[in-house]
mmCIF file of C-alpha atoms and ligand atoms in Angstrom:
data_model
loop_
_atom_site.group_PDB
_atom_site.id
_atom_site.type_symbol
_atom_site.label_atom_id
_atom_site.label_comp_id
_atom_site.label_asym_id
_atom_site.label_seq_id
_atom_site.Cartn_x
_atom_site.Cartn_y
_atom_site.Cartn_z
ATOM 1 C CA UNK A 908 22.953 -67.872 -83.196
ATOM 2 C CA UNK A 909 22.617 -68.792 -79.598
ATOM 3 C CA UNK A 910 24.996 -65.928 -78.710
ATOM 4 C CA UNK A 911 23.006 -63.569 -80.807
ATOM 5 C CA UNK A 912 19.841 -64.418 -78.774
ATOM 6 C CA UNK A 913 21.725 -63.978 -75.517
ATOM 7 C CA UNK A 914 22.953 -60.560 -76.538
ATOM 8 C CA UNK A 915 19.496 -59.484 -77.686
ATOM 9 C CA UNK A 916 17.926 -60.759 -74.489
ATOM 10 C CA UNK A 917 20.532 -58.932 -72.387
ATOM 11 C CA UNK A 918 20.062 -55.774 -74.415
ATOM 12 C CA UNK A 919 16.286 -55.873 -73.882
ATOM 13 C CA UNK A 920 16.793 -56.636 -70.184
ATOM 14 C CA UNK A 921 19.311 -53.844 -69.603
ATOM 15 C CA UNK A 922 17.274 -51.427 -71.729
ATOM 16 C CA UNK A 923 14.183 -52.244 -69.664
ATOM 17 C CA UNK A 924 16.094 -51.835 -66.434
ATOM 18 C CA UNK A 925 17.526 -48.530 -67.633
ATOM 19 C CA UNK A 926 14.054 -47.346 -68.586
ATOM 20 C CA UNK A 927 12.660 -48.310 -65.157
ATOM 21 C CA UNK A 928 15.622 -46.561 -63.508
ATOM 22 C CA UNK A 929 15.092 -43.380 -65.535
ATOM 23 C CA UNK A 930 11.338 -43.347 -64.836
ATOM 24 C CA UNK A 931 11.935 -44.001 -61.113
ATOM 25 C CA UNK A 932 14.561 -41.256 -60.865
ATOM 26 C CA UNK A 933 12.273 -38.760 -62.564
ATOM 27 C CA UNK A 934 9.456 -39.797 -60.221
ATOM 28 C CA UNK A 935 11.714 -39.408 -57.202
ATOM 29 C CA UNK A 936 12.957 -36.040 -58.426
ATOM 30 C CA UNK A 937 9.406 -34.852 -58.963
ATOM 31 C CA UNK A 938 8.313 -36.019 -55.466
ATOM 32 C CA UNK A 939 11.375 -34.294 -53.982
ATOM 33 C CA UNK A 940 10.546 -31.099 -55.877
ATOM 34 C CA UNK A 941 6.972 -31.324 -54.643
ATOM 35 C CA UNK A 942 8.132 -31.927 -51.038
ATOM 36 C CA UNK A 943 10.571 -29.016 -51.135
ATOM 37 C CA UNK A 944 7.759 -26.833 -52.367
ATOM 38 C CA UNK A 945 5.573 -28.078 -49.495
ATOM 39 C CA UNK A 946 8.322 -27.558 -46.888
ATOM 40 C CA UNK A 947 8.930 -24.046 -48.247
ATOM 41 C CA UNK A 948 5.214 -23.397 -48.011
ATOM 42 C CA UNK A 949 5.012 -24.702 -44.461
ATOM 43 C CA UNK A 950 8.061 -22.645 -43.473
ATOM 44 C CA UNK A 951 6.568 -19.519 -45.029
ATOM 45 C CA UNK A 952 3.246 -20.022 -43.234
ATOM 46 C CA UNK A 953 5.085 -20.777 -39.977
ATOM 47 C CA UNK A 954 7.183 -17.634 -40.306
ATOM 48 C CA UNK A 955 4.065 -15.543 -40.947
ATOM 49 C CA UNK A 956 2.322 -17.033 -37.937
ATOM 50 C CA UNK A 957 5.337 -16.463 -35.675
ATOM 51 C CA UNK A 958 5.653 -12.862 -36.752
ATOM 52 C CA UNK A 959 1.900 -12.378 -36.238
ATOM 53 C CA UNK A 960 2.200 -13.868 -32.736
ATOM 54 C CA UNK A 961 5.233 -11.683 -32.011
ATOM 55 C CA UNK A 962 3.266 -8.601 -32.986
ATOM 56 C CA UNK A 963 0.360 -9.589 -30.754
ATOM 57 C CA UNK A 964 2.711 -10.331 -27.863
ATOM 58 C CA UNK A 965 4.384 -6.940 -28.253
ATOM 59 C CA UNK A 966 0.982 -5.237 -28.292
ATOM 60 C CA UNK A 967 -0.040 -7.112 -25.122
ATOM 61 C CA UNK A 968 3.261 -6.300 -23.416
ATOM 62 C CA UNK A 969 2.765 -2.645 -24.273
ATOM 63 C CA UNK A 970 -0.741 -2.732 -22.823
ATOM 64 C CA UNK A 971 0.275 -4.609 -19.676
ATOM 65 C CA UNK A 972 3.403 -2.579 -19.000
ATOM 66 C CA UNK A 973 2.999 -0.946 -15.584
ATOM 67 C CA UNK A 974 3.904 2.688 -15.742
ATOM 68 C CA UNK A 975 5.540 3.493 -12.443
ATOM 69 C CA UNK A 976 5.329 7.075 -11.250
ATOM 70 C CA UNK A 977 8.635 8.817 -11.955
ATOM 71 C CA UNK A 978 11.135 8.453 -9.117
ATOM 72 C CA UNK A 979 14.089 10.691 -8.395
ATOM 73 C CA UNK A 980 17.559 9.189 -8.663
ATOM 74 C CA UNK A 981 19.386 9.377 -5.349
ATOM 75 C CA UNK A 982 23.099 8.623 -5.093
ATOM 76 C CA UNK A 983 24.028 5.621 -2.905
ATOM 77 C CA UNK A 984 24.990 7.812 0.065
ATOM 78 C CA UNK A 985 21.637 9.582 0.160
ATOM 79 C CA UNK A 986 19.380 6.664 -0.732
ATOM 80 C CA UNK A 987 17.920 5.016 2.380
ATOM 81 C CA UNK A 988 16.470 1.558 2.887
ATOM 82 C CA UNK A 989 13.154 2.252 4.541
ATOM 83 C CA UNK A 990 10.729 -0.201 6.121
ATOM 84 C CA UNK A 991 7.078 0.827 6.326
ATOM 85 C CA UNK A 992 4.986 -1.545 8.442
ATOM 86 C CA UNK A 993 1.343 -1.327 7.441
ATOM 87 C CA UNK A 994 2.599 0.129 4.158
ATOM 88 C CA UNK A 995 -0.327 -1.258 2.140
ATOM 89 C CA UNK A 996 -2.853 0.556 4.326
ATOM 90 C CA UNK A 997 -4.523 3.922 3.832
ATOM 91 C CA UNK A 998 -1.849 6.166 5.394
ATOM 92 C CA UNK A 999 1.053 3.755 4.799
ATOM 93 C CA UNK A 1000 0.539 3.566 1.052
ATOM 94 C CA UNK A 1001 0.588 7.362 0.681
ATOM 95 C CA UNK A 1002 3.771 7.486 2.738
ATOM 96 C CA UNK A 1003 5.298 4.799 0.498
ATOM 97 C CA UNK A 1004 4.383 6.813 -2.620
ATOM 98 C CA UNK A 1005 6.141 9.898 -1.324
ATOM 99 C CA UNK A 1006 9.288 8.068 -0.172
ATOM 100 C CA UNK A 1007 9.516 6.103 -3.437
ATOM 101 C CA UNK A 1008 9.198 9.292 -5.478
ATOM 102 C CA UNK A 1009 11.977 10.809 -3.356
ATOM 103 C CA UNK A 1010 14.197 7.956 -4.607
ATOM 104 C CA UNK A 1011 14.490 5.688 -1.555
ATOM 105 C CA UNK A 1012 14.339 1.885 -1.403
ATOM 106 C CA UNK A 1013 11.139 0.724 0.258
ATOM 107 C CA UNK A 1014 10.238 -2.487 2.013
ATOM 108 C CA UNK A 1015 6.552 -2.757 2.840
ATOM 109 C CA UNK A 1016 5.367 -5.211 5.452
ATOM 110 C CA UNK A 1017 1.636 -5.829 5.801
ATOM 111 C CA UNK A 1018 -0.628 -8.630 7.046
ATOM 112 C CA UNK A 1019 -3.481 -7.292 4.857
ATOM 113 C CA UNK A 1020 -6.021 -7.199 7.678
ATOM 114 C CA UNK A 1021 -7.006 -3.673 6.662
ATOM 115 C CA UNK A 1022 -4.255 -3.039 4.072
ATOM 116 C CA UNK A 1023 -4.847 -3.732 0.374
ATOM 117 C CA UNK A 1024 -2.339 -4.911 -2.223
ATOM 118 C CA UNK A 1025 -4.000 -2.642 -4.727
ATOM 119 C CA UNK A 1026 -2.878 0.402 -2.667
ATOM 120 C CA UNK A 1027 0.734 -0.311 -3.659
ATOM 121 C CA UNK A 1028 0.237 -2.272 -6.890
ATOM 122 C CA UNK A 1029 1.710 0.558 -8.981
ATOM 123 C CA UNK A 1030 5.094 -0.154 -7.329
ATOM 124 C CA UNK A 1031 5.084 -3.964 -7.348
ATOM 125 C CA UNK A 1032 7.566 -4.372 -10.212
ATOM 126 C CA UNK A 1033 9.750 -1.383 -9.360
ATOM 127 C CA UNK A 1034 13.352 -2.270 -8.548
ATOM 128 C CA UNK A 1035 13.333 -0.018 -5.442
ATOM 129 C CA UNK A 1036 10.255 -1.712 -3.992
ATOM 130 C CA UNK A 1037 9.585 -4.912 -2.075
ATOM 131 C CA UNK A 1038 6.326 -6.164 -0.529
ATOM 132 C CA UNK A 1039 6.413 -8.719 2.289
ATOM 133 C CA UNK A 1040 3.278 -10.436 3.559
ATOM 134 C CA UNK A 1041 4.157 -10.529 7.243
ATOM 135 C CA UNK A 1042 2.522 -9.857 10.588
ATOM 136 C CA UNK A 1043 4.609 -7.668 12.906
ATOM 137 C CA UNK A 1044 3.667 -9.798 15.918
ATOM 138 C CA UNK A 1045 6.315 -12.153 14.489
ATOM 139 C CA UNK A 1046 9.959 -10.990 14.483
ATOM 140 C CA UNK A 1047 11.438 -9.715 11.250
ATOM 141 C CA UNK A 1048 15.083 -9.960 10.218
ATOM 142 C CA UNK A 1049 16.037 -7.459 7.533
ATOM 143 C CA UNK A 1050 18.557 -4.640 7.071
ATOM 144 C CA UNK A 1051 17.121 -1.127 7.016
ATOM 145 C CA UNK A 1052 18.084 2.455 7.867
ATOM 146 C CA UNK A 1053 14.654 3.768 8.915
ATOM 147 C CA UNK A 1054 11.423 2.176 10.131
ATOM 148 C CA UNK A 1055 8.024 3.841 9.901
ATOM 149 C CA UNK A 1056 5.981 1.620 12.204
ATOM 150 C CA UNK A 1057 2.344 2.107 11.189
ATOM 151 C CA UNK A 1058 0.992 -1.436 11.364
ATOM 152 C CA UNK A 1059 -2.261 -1.487 13.378
ATOM 153 C CA UNK A 1060 -5.939 -1.103 12.463
ATOM 154 C CA UNK A 1061 -6.921 2.515 13.228
ATOM 155 C CA UNK A 1062 -10.670 2.669 12.652
ATOM 156 C CA UNK A 1063 -12.704 2.043 15.844
ATOM 157 C CA UNK A 1064 -14.875 -0.784 14.366
ATOM 158 C CA UNK A 1065 -11.736 -2.463 13.000
ATOM 159 C CA UNK A 1066 -9.634 -2.238 16.141
ATOM 160 C CA UNK A 1067 -12.581 -3.289 18.324
ATOM 161 C CA UNK A 1068 -13.306 -6.265 16.036
ATOM 162 C CA UNK A 1069 -10.509 -8.300 17.623
ATOM 163 C CA UNK A 1070 -9.274 -6.359 20.674
ATOM 164 C CA UNK A 1071 -6.738 -9.019 21.698
ATOM 165 C CA UNK A 1072 -5.137 -8.899 18.259
ATOM 166 C CA UNK A 1073 -5.093 -5.081 18.426
ATOM 167 C CA UNK A 1074 -3.270 -5.196 21.776
ATOM 168 C CA UNK A 1075 -0.795 -7.768 20.445
ATOM 169 C CA UNK A 1076 -0.130 -5.663 17.344
ATOM 170 C CA UNK A 1077 0.565 -2.512 19.344
ATOM 171 C CA UNK A 1078 2.579 -4.206 22.071
ATOM 172 C CA UNK A 1079 4.375 -7.280 20.635
ATOM 173 C CA UNK A 1080 4.459 -5.721 17.151
ATOM 174 C CA UNK A 1081 6.151 -2.574 18.456
ATOM 175 C CA UNK A 1082 8.501 -4.643 20.617
ATOM 176 C CA UNK A 1083 9.576 -6.609 17.526
ATOM 177 C CA UNK A 1084 10.139 -3.464 15.491
ATOM 178 C CA UNK A 1085 12.125 -1.827 18.308
ATOM 179 C CA UNK A 1086 14.196 -5.019 18.523
ATOM 180 C CA UNK A 1087 14.875 -4.776 14.800
ATOM 181 C CA UNK A 1088 15.769 -1.066 15.104
ATOM 182 C CA UNK A 1089 18.198 -1.917 17.908
ATOM 183 C CA UNK A 1090 19.823 -4.809 15.974
ATOM 184 C CA UNK A 1091 20.396 -2.900 12.755
ATOM 185 C CA UNK A 1092 20.816 0.556 14.310
ATOM 186 C CA UNK A 1093 17.823 2.029 12.457
ATOM 187 C CA UNK A 1094 15.746 5.048 13.435
ATOM 188 C CA UNK A 1095 12.138 4.119 14.270
ATOM 189 C CA UNK A 1096 9.086 6.349 13.982
ATOM 190 C CA UNK A 1097 6.016 5.101 15.831
ATOM 191 C CA UNK A 1098 2.605 6.054 14.444
ATOM 192 C CA UNK A 1099 0.892 6.868 17.720
ATOM 193 C CA UNK A 1100 -2.492 8.560 17.943
ATOM 194 C CA UNK A 1101 -4.572 11.385 19.347
ATOM 195 C CA UNK A 1102 -6.467 8.573 21.086
ATOM 196 C CA UNK A 1103 -3.734 8.363 23.716
ATOM 197 C CA UNK A 1104 -5.305 11.582 25.108
ATOM 198 C CA UNK A 1105 -8.573 9.623 25.582
ATOM 199 C CA UNK A 1106 -11.599 11.839 26.256
ATOM 200 C CA UNK A 1107 -9.430 14.888 26.942
ATOM 201 C CA UNK A 1108 -9.959 17.325 29.771
ATOM 202 C CA UNK A 1109 -7.546 19.821 28.214
ATOM 203 C CA UNK A 1110 -8.270 21.601 24.980
ATOM 204 C CA UNK A 1111 -6.591 21.835 22.530
ATOM 205 C CA UNK A 1112 -4.348 18.868 23.248
ATOM 206 C CA UNK A 1113 -0.728 19.691 23.785
ATOM 207 C CA UNK A 1114 1.981 16.991 23.821
ATOM 208 C CA UNK A 1115 2.577 17.549 27.536
ATOM 209 C CA UNK A 1116 -0.974 16.480 28.400
ATOM 210 C CA UNK A 1117 -1.048 12.962 29.901
ATOM 211 C CA UNK A 1118 -4.538 12.123 28.767
ATOM 212 C CA UNK A 1119 -7.757 10.756 30.187
ATOM 213 C CA UNK A 1120 -8.204 7.144 29.136
ATOM 214 C CA UNK A 1121 -10.560 4.461 30.419
ATOM 215 C CA UNK A 1122 -8.166 1.493 30.728
ATOM 216 C CA UNK A 1123 -10.957 -1.100 30.624
ATOM 217 C CA UNK A 1124 -13.339 0.485 28.085
ATOM 218 C CA UNK A 1125 -13.994 -0.761 24.538
ATOM 219 C CA UNK A 1126 -11.412 1.630 23.043
ATOM 220 C CA UNK A 1127 -8.713 0.635 25.542
ATOM 221 C CA UNK A 1128 -7.238 -2.076 23.286
ATOM 222 C CA UNK A 1129 -6.178 0.705 20.919
ATOM 223 C CA UNK A 1130 -5.647 3.651 23.299
ATOM 224 C CA UNK A 1131 -3.722 1.682 25.904
ATOM 225 C CA UNK A 1132 -1.992 -0.367 23.194
ATOM 226 C CA UNK A 1133 -0.590 2.830 21.673
ATOM 227 C CA UNK A 1134 0.255 4.229 25.101
ATOM 228 C CA UNK A 1135 2.332 1.168 25.933
ATOM 229 C CA UNK A 1136 3.887 1.356 22.448
ATOM 230 C CA UNK A 1137 5.044 4.899 23.278
ATOM 231 C CA UNK A 1138 6.315 3.675 26.660
ATOM 232 C CA UNK A 1139 8.339 0.939 24.943
ATOM 233 C CA UNK A 1140 9.873 3.431 22.504
ATOM 234 C CA UNK A 1141 11.248 5.491 25.376
ATOM 235 C CA UNK A 1142 12.388 2.412 27.305
ATOM 236 C CA UNK A 1143 14.379 1.268 24.244
ATOM 237 C CA UNK A 1144 15.719 4.786 23.770
ATOM 238 C CA UNK A 1145 16.860 5.042 27.397
ATOM 239 C CA UNK A 1146 18.146 1.517 27.916
ATOM 240 C CA UNK A 1147 19.429 0.614 24.452
ATOM 241 C CA UNK A 1148 19.999 4.001 22.819
ATOM 242 C CA UNK A 1149 17.466 3.340 20.024
ATOM 243 C CA UNK A 1150 16.780 6.452 17.969
ATOM 244 C CA UNK A 1151 12.988 6.968 18.181
ATOM 245 C CA UNK A 1152 10.373 9.421 16.906
ATOM 246 C CA UNK A 1153 6.732 9.419 18.029
ATOM 247 C CA UNK A 1154 3.964 10.986 15.916
ATOM 248 C CA UNK A 1155 0.566 11.446 17.564
ATOM 249 C CA UNK A 1156 -1.706 11.343 14.549
ATOM 250 C CA UNK A 1157 -5.090 13.101 14.614
ATOM 251 C CA UNK A 1158 -8.133 12.308 12.434
ATOM 252 C CA UNK A 1159 -7.111 11.852 8.809
ATOM 253 C CA UNK A 1160 -9.030 11.402 5.561
ATOM 254 C CA UNK A 1161 -8.217 11.055 1.868
ATOM 255 C CA UNK A 1162 -8.095 8.697 -1.110
ATOM 256 C CA UNK A 1163 -7.759 4.932 -0.477
ATOM 257 C CA UNK A 1164 -9.786 4.989 2.742
ATOM 258 C CA UNK A 1165 -11.554 1.662 2.802
ATOM 259 C CA UNK A 1166 -15.228 1.839 1.755
ATOM 260 C CA UNK A 1167 -16.108 -0.042 4.930
ATOM 261 C CA UNK A 1168 -13.609 1.802 7.049
ATOM 262 C CA UNK A 1169 -16.384 2.762 9.476
ATOM 263 C CA UNK A 1170 -14.909 6.146 10.353
ATOM 264 C CA UNK A 1171 -17.001 9.247 10.085
ATOM 265 C CA UNK A 1172 -15.578 10.652 6.798
ATOM 266 C CA UNK A 1173 -16.098 7.559 4.664
ATOM 267 C CA UNK A 1174 -19.428 6.742 6.379
ATOM 268 C CA UNK A 1175 -20.931 10.184 5.744
ATOM 269 C CA UNK A 1176 -19.688 10.431 2.160
ATOM 270 C CA UNK A 1177 -20.976 6.956 1.241
ATOM 271 C CA UNK A 1178 -24.328 7.616 2.907
ATOM 272 C CA UNK A 1179 -24.688 10.964 1.127
ATOM 273 C CA UNK A 1180 -23.765 9.498 -2.273
ATOM 274 C CA UNK A 1181 -26.403 6.785 -1.881
ATOM 275 C CA UNK A 1182 -29.111 9.123 -0.499
ATOM 276 C CA UNK A 1183 -29.094 7.087 2.716
ATOM 277 C CA UNK A 1184 -29.561 8.531 6.197
ATOM 278 C CA UNK A 1185 -26.442 10.252 7.532
ATOM 279 C CA UNK A 1186 -25.874 8.619 10.912
ATOM 280 C CA UNK A 1187 -24.645 10.816 13.744
ATOM 281 C CA UNK A 1188 -23.704 8.830 16.831
ATOM 282 C CA UNK A 1189 -24.900 10.758 19.889
ATOM 283 C CA UNK A 1190 -25.841 14.434 19.928
ATOM 284 C CA UNK A 1191 -23.376 15.503 17.231
ATOM 285 C CA UNK A 1192 -21.820 18.191 19.424
ATOM 286 C CA UNK A 1193 -18.603 16.184 19.799
ATOM 287 C CA UNK A 1194 -15.768 17.695 17.753
ATOM 288 C CA UNK A 1195 -12.968 16.459 15.533
ATOM 289 C CA UNK A 1196 -10.253 18.191 13.492
ATOM 290 C CA UNK A 1197 -9.621 16.557 10.124
ATOM 291 C CA UNK A 1198 -6.373 16.575 8.202
ATOM 292 C CA UNK A 1199 -5.755 15.547 4.610
ATOM 293 C CA UNK A 1200 -3.533 12.493 4.213
ATOM 294 C CA UNK A 1201 -0.836 14.303 2.151
ATOM 295 C CA UNK A 1202 -0.368 16.799 4.988
ATOM 296 C CA UNK A 1203 0.053 13.925 7.431
ATOM 297 C CA UNK A 1204 2.640 12.229 5.192
ATOM 298 C CA UNK A 1205 4.679 15.449 4.991
ATOM 299 C CA UNK A 1206 4.498 15.705 8.783
ATOM 300 C CA UNK A 1207 5.674 12.112 9.293
ATOM 301 C CA UNK A 1208 8.644 12.527 6.957
ATOM 302 C CA UNK A 1209 9.480 15.903 8.523
ATOM 303 C CA UNK A 1210 9.445 14.387 12.015
ATOM 304 C CA UNK A 1211 11.460 11.303 11.014
ATOM 305 C CA UNK A 1212 14.226 13.522 9.672
ATOM 306 C CA UNK A 1213 14.114 16.049 12.507
ATOM 307 C CA UNK A 1214 16.022 15.863 15.770
ATOM 308 C CA UNK A 1215 12.871 15.812 17.967
ATOM 309 C CA UNK A 1216 12.788 12.598 19.947
ATOM 310 C CA UNK A 1217 9.773 13.400 22.176
ATOM 311 C CA UNK A 1218 6.146 12.921 20.920
ATOM 312 C CA UNK A 1219 4.777 15.382 18.343
ATOM 313 C CA UNK A 1220 1.141 16.012 17.346
ATOM 314 C CA UNK A 1221 0.438 15.786 13.610
ATOM 315 C CA UNK A 1222 -3.045 17.046 12.809
ATOM 316 C CA UNK A 1223 -5.098 19.892 11.431
ATOM 317 C CA UNK A 1224 -6.454 22.242 14.129
ATOM 318 C CA UNK A 1225 -9.506 23.135 11.979
ATOM 319 C CA UNK A 1226 -12.147 21.892 14.451
ATOM 320 C CA UNK A 1227 -15.777 21.036 13.597
ATOM 321 C CA UNK A 1228 -18.671 19.424 15.430
ATOM 322 C CA UNK A 1229 -19.791 16.166 13.864
ATOM 323 C CA UNK A 1230 -23.141 17.831 13.183
ATOM 324 C CA UNK A 1231 -21.424 20.626 11.204
ATOM 325 C CA UNK A 1232 -19.404 18.036 9.404
ATOM 326 C CA UNK A 1233 -22.554 16.126 8.386
ATOM 327 C CA UNK A 1234 -24.019 19.334 6.963
ATOM 328 C CA UNK A 1235 -20.808 20.171 5.070
ATOM 329 C CA UNK A 1236 -20.833 16.748 3.373
ATOM 330 C CA UNK A 1237 -24.580 16.838 2.708
ATOM 331 C CA UNK A 1238 -24.226 20.220 0.972
ATOM 332 C CA UNK A 1239 -21.129 19.241 -0.995
ATOM 333 C CA UNK A 1240 -22.697 16.040 -2.313
ATOM 334 C CA UNK A 1241 -26.095 17.714 -2.866
ATOM 335 C CA UNK A 1242 -27.925 14.677 -1.515
ATOM 336 C CA UNK A 1243 -31.472 14.094 -0.281
ATOM 337 C CA UNK A 1244 -30.106 12.192 2.733
ATOM 338 C CA UNK A 1245 -31.635 12.980 6.124
ATOM 339 C CA UNK A 1246 -29.403 13.508 9.147
ATOM 340 C CA UNK A 1247 -30.441 11.029 11.857
ATOM 341 C CA UNK A 1248 -29.145 10.349 15.356
ATOM 342 C CA UNK A 1249 -28.047 6.953 16.666
ATOM 343 C CA UNK A 1250 -26.974 6.179 20.247
ATOM 344 C CA UNK A 1251 -23.541 7.533 21.165
ATOM 345 C CA UNK A 1252 -20.659 5.065 21.209
ATOM 346 C CA UNK A 1253 -19.101 4.244 24.573
ATOM 347 C CA UNK A 1254 -16.224 6.465 25.714
ATOM 348 C CA UNK A 1255 -16.406 8.568 22.526
ATOM 349 C CA UNK A 1256 -14.002 11.520 23.023
ATOM 350 C CA UNK A 1257 -16.049 14.715 23.165
ATOM 351 C CA UNK A 1258 -13.483 17.249 21.924
ATOM 352 C CA UNK A 1259 -10.374 16.812 19.887
ATOM 353 C CA UNK A 1260 -8.077 19.445 18.416
ATOM 354 C CA UNK A 1261 -4.287 19.303 18.143
ATOM 355 C CA UNK A 1262 -1.906 21.958 19.322
ATOM 356 C CA UNK A 1263 0.661 21.831 16.506
ATOM 357 C CA UNK A 1264 3.138 24.475 17.591
ATOM 358 C CA UNK A 1265 5.800 21.882 18.392
ATOM 359 C CA UNK A 1266 5.792 20.468 14.839
ATOM 360 C CA UNK A 1267 5.899 23.945 13.333
ATOM 361 C CA UNK A 1268 8.744 25.162 15.537
ATOM 362 C CA UNK A 1269 10.630 21.874 15.312
ATOM 363 C CA UNK A 1270 10.592 21.190 11.563
ATOM 364 C CA UNK A 1271 8.459 23.909 9.996
ATOM 365 C CA UNK A 1272 5.417 21.689 9.404
ATOM 366 C CA UNK A 1273 1.803 22.784 9.253
ATOM 367 C CA UNK A 1274 -1.125 21.388 7.261
ATOM 368 C CA UNK A 1275 -1.985 23.214 4.045
ATOM 369 C CA UNK A 1276 -5.083 21.476 2.665
ATOM 370 C CA UNK A 1277 -8.382 23.210 3.566
ATOM 371 C CA UNK A 1278 -11.216 20.806 4.536
ATOM 372 C CA UNK A 1279 -13.587 21.607 1.662
ATOM 373 C CA UNK A 1280 -10.851 21.301 -0.952
ATOM 374 C CA UNK A 1281 -9.581 18.012 0.458
ATOM 375 C CA UNK A 1282 -13.087 16.574 0.597
HETATM 376 O O1 LIG B 2372 -9.598 9.331 11.716
HETATM 377 C C1 LIG B 2372 -8.632 9.145 12.447
HETATM 378 O O2 LIG B 2372 -7.539 9.370 12.058
HETATM 379 C C2 LIG B 2372 -8.841 8.658 13.853
HETATM 380 O O3 LIG B 2372 -10.040 7.891 13.854
HETATM 381 C C3 LIG B 2372 -10.420 7.257 15.016
HETATM 382 O O4 LIG B 2372 -10.916 8.091 16.001
HETATM 383 P P1 LIG B 2372 -12.395 8.691 15.973
HETATM 384 O O5 LIG B 2372 -12.223 10.155 16.083
HETATM 385 O O6 LIG B 2372 -13.269 8.066 16.986
HETATM 386 O O7 LIG B 2372 -12.932 8.344 14.509
HETATM 387 P P2 LIG B 2372 -14.370 8.196 13.864
HETATM 388 O O8 LIG B 2372 -14.853 6.809 13.988
HETATM 389 O O9 LIG B 2372 -14.228 8.748 12.516
HETATM 390 O O10 LIG B 2372 -15.344 9.081 14.735
HETATM 391 C C4 LIG B 2372 -15.326 10.481 14.768
HETATM 392 C C5 LIG B 2372 -16.628 10.961 15.384
HETATM 393 O O11 LIG B 2372 -17.692 10.753 14.482
HETATM 394 C C6 LIG B 2372 -18.721 9.969 15.070
HETATM 395 N N1 LIG B 2372 -19.321 9.140 14.011
HETATM 396 C C7 LIG B 2372 -18.628 8.184 13.378
HETATM 397 C C8 LIG B 2372 -19.189 7.465 12.354
HETATM 398 C C9 LIG B 2372 -20.522 7.707 12.011
HETATM 399 O O12 LIG B 2372 -21.106 7.075 11.094
HETATM 400 N N2 LIG B 2372 -21.195 8.668 12.678
HETATM 401 C C10 LIG B 2372 -20.644 9.393 13.673
HETATM 402 O O13 LIG B 2372 -21.296 10.268 14.228
HETATM 403 C C11 LIG B 2372 -18.037 9.195 16.191
HETATM 404 O O14 LIG B 2372 -18.954 8.827 17.183
HETATM 405 C C12 LIG B 2372 -17.007 10.204 16.645
HETATM 406 O O15 LIG B 2372 -17.585 11.089 17.544
HETATM 407 C C13 LIG B 2372 -9.231 6.439 15.476
HETATM 408 O O16 LIG B 2372 -9.508 5.792 16.654
HETATM 409 C C14 LIG B 2372 -7.964 7.206 15.571
HETATM 410 O O17 LIG B 2372 -6.892 6.386 15.868
HETATM 411 C C15 LIG B 2372 -7.653 7.865 14.291
HETATM 412 O O18 LIG B 2372 -6.531 8.697 14.462
#
C-alpha cells in the first residue's frame, strides 16, 4: 500500500514537472518566435533606412560633383609641369584655364593678397592641378619645366598700399623664382609691365625704348620693382644660362577683375551700373590702350614657347583717352551717371600705346578682341 502511494505521488510529481516543462518550452518558443519577428522587422526597417540614405547620398554627390572643363589628353612627352605664380589672380587664373585645357599639369602658387581661390576653384579636384598657398618672397622647392612668374599686385591702389611689400615681391620674389628656374633647368617668363616705360616720351612704346621713370615717386615701388626684375632675368640668363622670356604687359581687362580692383575699367563699369559719378582723375586727356585678357593669355603662351629671349610688348594698340573711355562705358551701360573730374594722380603716365610688331613677327600674335565686344 505504501508503495502504491509512493508510485502515485511520483507519478503526480513527474506529471506536474512534465506539464511545467511543456508549458515553459511553449512559452520560450513563442517568445523566440516573437523576437525573431521583431529582429526581422528591425532588419527590414534598417535596410529600408540604409537604402534611403544611400539614395540621398548619391543625389548629394551628383549635385556636389564638380564638373571640370574638358581637358585635352597630352602624352607624357608633350605634357609639361608648369608653375604659375599669382595663378589665382585675374590674369593668372585665365592663363591657368588655358594651360589646363591644353592638357598640362599646373601648380599654382599664390599668397591671396589680390588672388582669389574662387578664380581657380573649378580645378581644385582635378588630378592635373595643385594649389599652394605660398608667398614668392620665400624660396620654393619643386620640380617644373616652365614658370610663368606673375605674382605681384598690378593695380596702382593695390601696389601702393604696401610699397615695401611690392618691392620685395618684384625683387626677392623674382630672385627666388630665377633661383628655382636655374636649379631645375626650367624656362621662366616674367610678367613685366608697360609701367617700366614710366611716363613715356616716345609714342607708341617700342621695346627698345628705355623709359622715363621717377625712381622716388609713388609708382616707383612697382615700376622700379619690375625694372629690376627684368634686370635680374638678364643677369641670370648671362651668368647662369637661365632660359628667360619677358612680357611687357599693357592695360588689360576682363572677367574676374576684382570689384575693388581700383583700375579704370572696373571703376567706371561699377560706377555706371550704380548710377554713381564716373570719376576721371585729371583732365581725362591721358590715353590708354586696353586689351582683353584672353588676347593677353594667348600672347603669354606664344612668347613662352617662342625663341625670343628679349622683352616683348603684349597689348592692344587701340588707344583711347580716358574721357572717351568714360563716354563709351556710359553709353554701353545706359546710365544716368555724370562724368566728374578728380585731381590727377601723381606721375600718371600721359600716353600709353604698345608697338606690337615684335610679337607679331616673332610668334604671329596680335590681339583679336575689339574693345566694345570685350566690354
Ligand atoms: O590695367 C593694366 O593692365 C595696368 O594698370 C595699371 O596702370 P594704369 O594705366 O595706371 O591703370 P589704371 O589705374 O586703370 O589707370 C588708367 C588711367 O585711368 C585713370 N583713372 C583710373 C581710375 C579712375 O577711377 N579714374 C581714372 O581716371 C588713371 O588716372 C589713369 O590715367 C598698372 O599699373 C599696370 O601695371 C597694368 O599693366
